[in-house]
Amino acid sequence: MNAELEKTIEIPKAAMSISARKSDPPRKFAGTDVAQWLHAHNVDTITIVGYMTSNCDLATAVEAEGLGFETEILSDATGAIDLANEADTISDEACILH
C-alpha cells in the first residue's frame, strides 16, 4: 500500500514523522530513542495516524501514555479492516470509534 500526504496539510518544522515497515513491531517506541527525543524537545502530546487502528495505532498510544505523553488518534486519518472470529465480528468503523 502506498500513500501520500495531502498537499494541503502543513507539517510544523518541529514535527517528527515515524514511518513503519511491515516487519516493524506494532508499537513505535520500543528499541528507539523517540521518547527521549520528544521529552528533550518538550513534546507532551503526540498525534497518531495510520492504518490498523486496532493494532499498531492503539499499541503506540498505550505505549506513549506509559511514557508520559498525552495521545490523540485522528479518526479521519486512520483505518482498519473488519475483524471476525468464532466469537464475534467488529467493523473497521467500530475499531476507530471505540
PDB file of C-alpha atoms in Angstrom:
ATOM      1  CA  MET A   1       0.000   0.000   0.000  1.00  0.00           C
ATOM      2  CA  ASN A   2       1.366   3.398  -0.966  1.00  0.00           C
ATOM      3  CA  ALA A   3       0.061   6.650   0.428  1.00  0.00           C
ATOM      4  CA  GLU A   4       0.911  10.289   0.053  1.00  0.00           C
ATOM      5  CA  LEU A   5       0.317  13.178   2.412  1.00  0.00           C
ATOM      6  CA  GLU A   6      -2.443  15.520   1.300  1.00  0.00           C
ATOM      7  CA  LYS A   7      -0.771  18.560  -0.254  1.00  0.00           C
ATOM      8  CA  THR A   8      -2.883  20.988   1.805  1.00  0.00           C
ATOM      9  CA  ILE A   9      -1.596  19.626   5.118  1.00  0.00           C
ATOM     10  CA  GLU A  10       1.238  21.648   6.602  1.00  0.00           C
ATOM     11  CA  ILE A  11       3.607  19.858   8.935  1.00  0.00           C
ATOM     12  CA  PRO A  12       5.238  22.091  11.568  1.00  0.00           C
ATOM     13  CA  LYS A  13       9.037  22.252  11.343  1.00  0.00           C
ATOM     14  CA  ALA A  14       9.295  20.700  14.813  1.00  0.00           C
ATOM     15  CA  ALA A  15       7.176  17.721  13.766  1.00  0.00           C
ATOM     16  CA  MET A  16       8.589  14.223  13.742  1.00  0.00           C
ATOM     17  CA  SER A  17       7.194  11.659  11.356  1.00  0.00           C
ATOM     18  CA  ILE A  18       7.735   7.968  12.044  1.00  0.00           C
ATOM     19  CA  SER A  19       7.098   5.547   9.220  1.00  0.00           C
ATOM     20  CA  ALA A  20       6.564   1.859   9.693  1.00  0.00           C
ATOM     21  CA  ARG A  21       7.530  -1.175   7.689  1.00  0.00           C
ATOM     22  CA  LYS A  22       5.517  -4.360   7.642  1.00  0.00           C
ATOM     23  CA  SER A  23       8.237  -6.106   9.673  1.00  0.00           C
ATOM     24  CA  ASP A  24       8.233  -3.472  12.459  1.00  0.00           C
ATOM     25  CA  PRO A  25       6.614  -4.203  15.833  1.00  0.00           C
ATOM     26  CA  PRO A  26       3.178  -2.603  16.199  1.00  0.00           C
ATOM     27  CA  ARG A  27       4.378  -0.031  18.726  1.00  0.00           C
ATOM     28  CA  LYS A  28       6.832   2.679  17.761  1.00  0.00           C
ATOM     29  CA  PHE A  29       8.871   3.437  20.906  1.00  0.00           C
ATOM     30  CA  ALA A  30      10.482   0.093  21.788  1.00  0.00           C
ATOM     31  CA  GLY A  31      14.158  -0.056  20.885  1.00  0.00           C
ATOM     32  CA  THR A  32      14.308   3.585  19.733  1.00  0.00           C
ATOM     33  CA  ASP A  33      15.248   6.958  21.176  1.00  0.00           C
ATOM     34  CA  VAL A  34      11.964   8.537  20.037  1.00  0.00           C
ATOM     35  CA  ALA A  35      10.621   9.069  23.581  1.00  0.00           C
ATOM     36  CA  GLN A  36      13.881  10.663  24.716  1.00  0.00           C
ATOM     37  CA  TRP A  37      13.879  12.982  21.677  1.00  0.00           C
ATOM     38  CA  LEU A  38      10.272  14.007  22.304  1.00  0.00           C
ATOM     39  CA  HIS A  39      10.899  14.666  26.015  1.00  0.00           C
ATOM     40  CA  ALA A  40      14.071  16.635  25.195  1.00  0.00           C
ATOM     41  CA  HIS A  41      12.019  18.843  22.863  1.00  0.00           C
ATOM     42  CA  ASN A  42       9.284  19.339  25.499  1.00  0.00           C
ATOM     43  CA  VAL A  43       6.676  17.456  23.495  1.00  0.00           C
ATOM     44  CA  ASP A  44       3.823  16.388  25.753  1.00  0.00           C
ATOM     45  CA  THR A  45       1.216  15.265  23.203  1.00  0.00           C
ATOM     46  CA  ILE A  46       1.566  13.021  20.187  1.00  0.00           C
ATOM     47  CA  THR A  47      -0.880  12.620  17.321  1.00  0.00           C
ATOM     48  CA  ILE A  48      -1.192   9.159  15.824  1.00  0.00           C
ATOM     49  CA  VAL A  49      -2.368   8.495  12.289  1.00  0.00           C
ATOM     50  CA  GLY A  50      -2.063   5.424  10.146  1.00  0.00           C
ATOM     51  CA  TYR A  51      -3.525   2.103   9.303  1.00  0.00           C
ATOM     52  CA  MET A  52      -4.686  -0.697  11.592  1.00  0.00           C
ATOM     53  CA  THR A  53      -6.152   1.387  14.374  1.00  0.00           C
ATOM     54  CA  SER A  54      -6.981  -1.736  16.357  1.00  0.00           C
ATOM     55  CA  ASN A  55      -3.353  -2.872  16.368  1.00  0.00           C
ATOM     56  CA  CYS A  56      -0.467  -0.517  15.548  1.00  0.00           C
ATOM     57  CA  ASP A  57      -2.149   2.784  16.400  1.00  0.00           C
ATOM     58  CA  LEU A  58      -3.608   1.521  19.662  1.00  0.00           C
ATOM     59  CA  ALA A  59      -0.343  -0.165  20.725  1.00  0.00           C
ATOM     60  CA  THR A  60       1.564   3.053  20.052  1.00  0.00           C
ATOM     61  CA  ALA A  61      -0.974   5.113  22.032  1.00  0.00           C
ATOM     62  CA  VAL A  62      -0.820   2.781  25.029  1.00  0.00           C
ATOM     63  CA  GLU A  63       2.967   2.738  24.979  1.00  0.00           C
ATOM     64  CA  ALA A  64       3.129   6.552  24.629  1.00  0.00           C
ATOM     65  CA  GLU A  65       0.826   7.106  27.594  1.00  0.00           C
ATOM     66  CA  GLY A  66       3.010   4.803  29.691  1.00  0.00           C
ATOM     67  CA  LEU A  67       5.963   7.008  28.756  1.00  0.00           C
ATOM     68  CA  GLY A  68       4.170  10.134  29.968  1.00  0.00           C
ATOM     69  CA  PHE A  69       2.696  11.507  26.737  1.00  0.00           C
ATOM     70  CA  GLU A  70      -0.867  12.573  26.067  1.00  0.00           C
ATOM     71  CA  THR A  71      -2.073  10.911  22.885  1.00  0.00           C
ATOM     72  CA  GLU A  72      -4.668  11.535  20.232  1.00  0.00           C
ATOM     73  CA  ILE A  73      -5.696   9.299  17.350  1.00  0.00           C
ATOM     74  CA  LEU A  74      -7.242  11.134  14.410  1.00  0.00           C
ATOM     75  CA  SER A  75     -10.225   9.054  13.326  1.00  0.00           C
ATOM     76  CA  ASP A  76     -10.321  10.657   9.885  1.00  0.00           C
ATOM     77  CA  ALA A  77      -6.648   9.814   9.321  1.00  0.00           C
ATOM     78  CA  THR A  78      -6.666   6.177  10.447  1.00  0.00           C
ATOM     79  CA  GLY A  79      -8.142   2.976   9.173  1.00  0.00           C
ATOM     80  CA  ALA A  80      -8.758  -0.643   9.974  1.00  0.00           C
ATOM     81  CA  ILE A  81     -10.262  -3.740   8.461  1.00  0.00           C
ATOM     82  CA  ASP A  82     -13.326  -5.618   9.617  1.00  0.00           C
ATOM     83  CA  LEU A  83     -12.289  -8.278  12.127  1.00  0.00           C
ATOM     84  CA  ALA A  84     -14.032 -11.580  12.700  1.00  0.00           C
ATOM     85  CA  ASN A  85     -13.503 -14.816  14.565  1.00  0.00           C
ATOM     86  CA  GLU A  86     -15.691 -17.552  16.019  1.00  0.00           C
ATOM     87  CA  ALA A  87     -16.689 -15.335  18.944  1.00  0.00           C
ATOM     88  CA  ASP A  88     -17.840 -12.203  17.117  1.00  0.00           C
ATOM     89  CA  THR A  89     -17.169  -9.548  14.479  1.00  0.00           C
ATOM     90  CA  ILE A  90     -16.334  -5.869  14.625  1.00  0.00           C
ATOM     91  CA  SER A  91     -16.347  -3.369  11.771  1.00  0.00           C
ATOM     92  CA  ASP A  92     -13.473  -1.079  10.910  1.00  0.00           C
ATOM     93  CA  GLU A  93     -15.637   1.900  11.916  1.00  0.00           C
ATOM     94  CA  ALA A  94     -16.232   0.411  15.366  1.00  0.00           C
ATOM     95  CA  CYS A  95     -12.473  -0.134  15.798  1.00  0.00           C
ATOM     96  CA  ILE A  96     -11.841   3.515  15.062  1.00  0.00           C
ATOM     97  CA  LEU A  97     -14.667   4.960  17.139  1.00  0.00           C
ATOM     98  CA  HIS A  98     -14.077   2.881  20.258  1.00  0.00           C
TER      99      HIS A  98
END
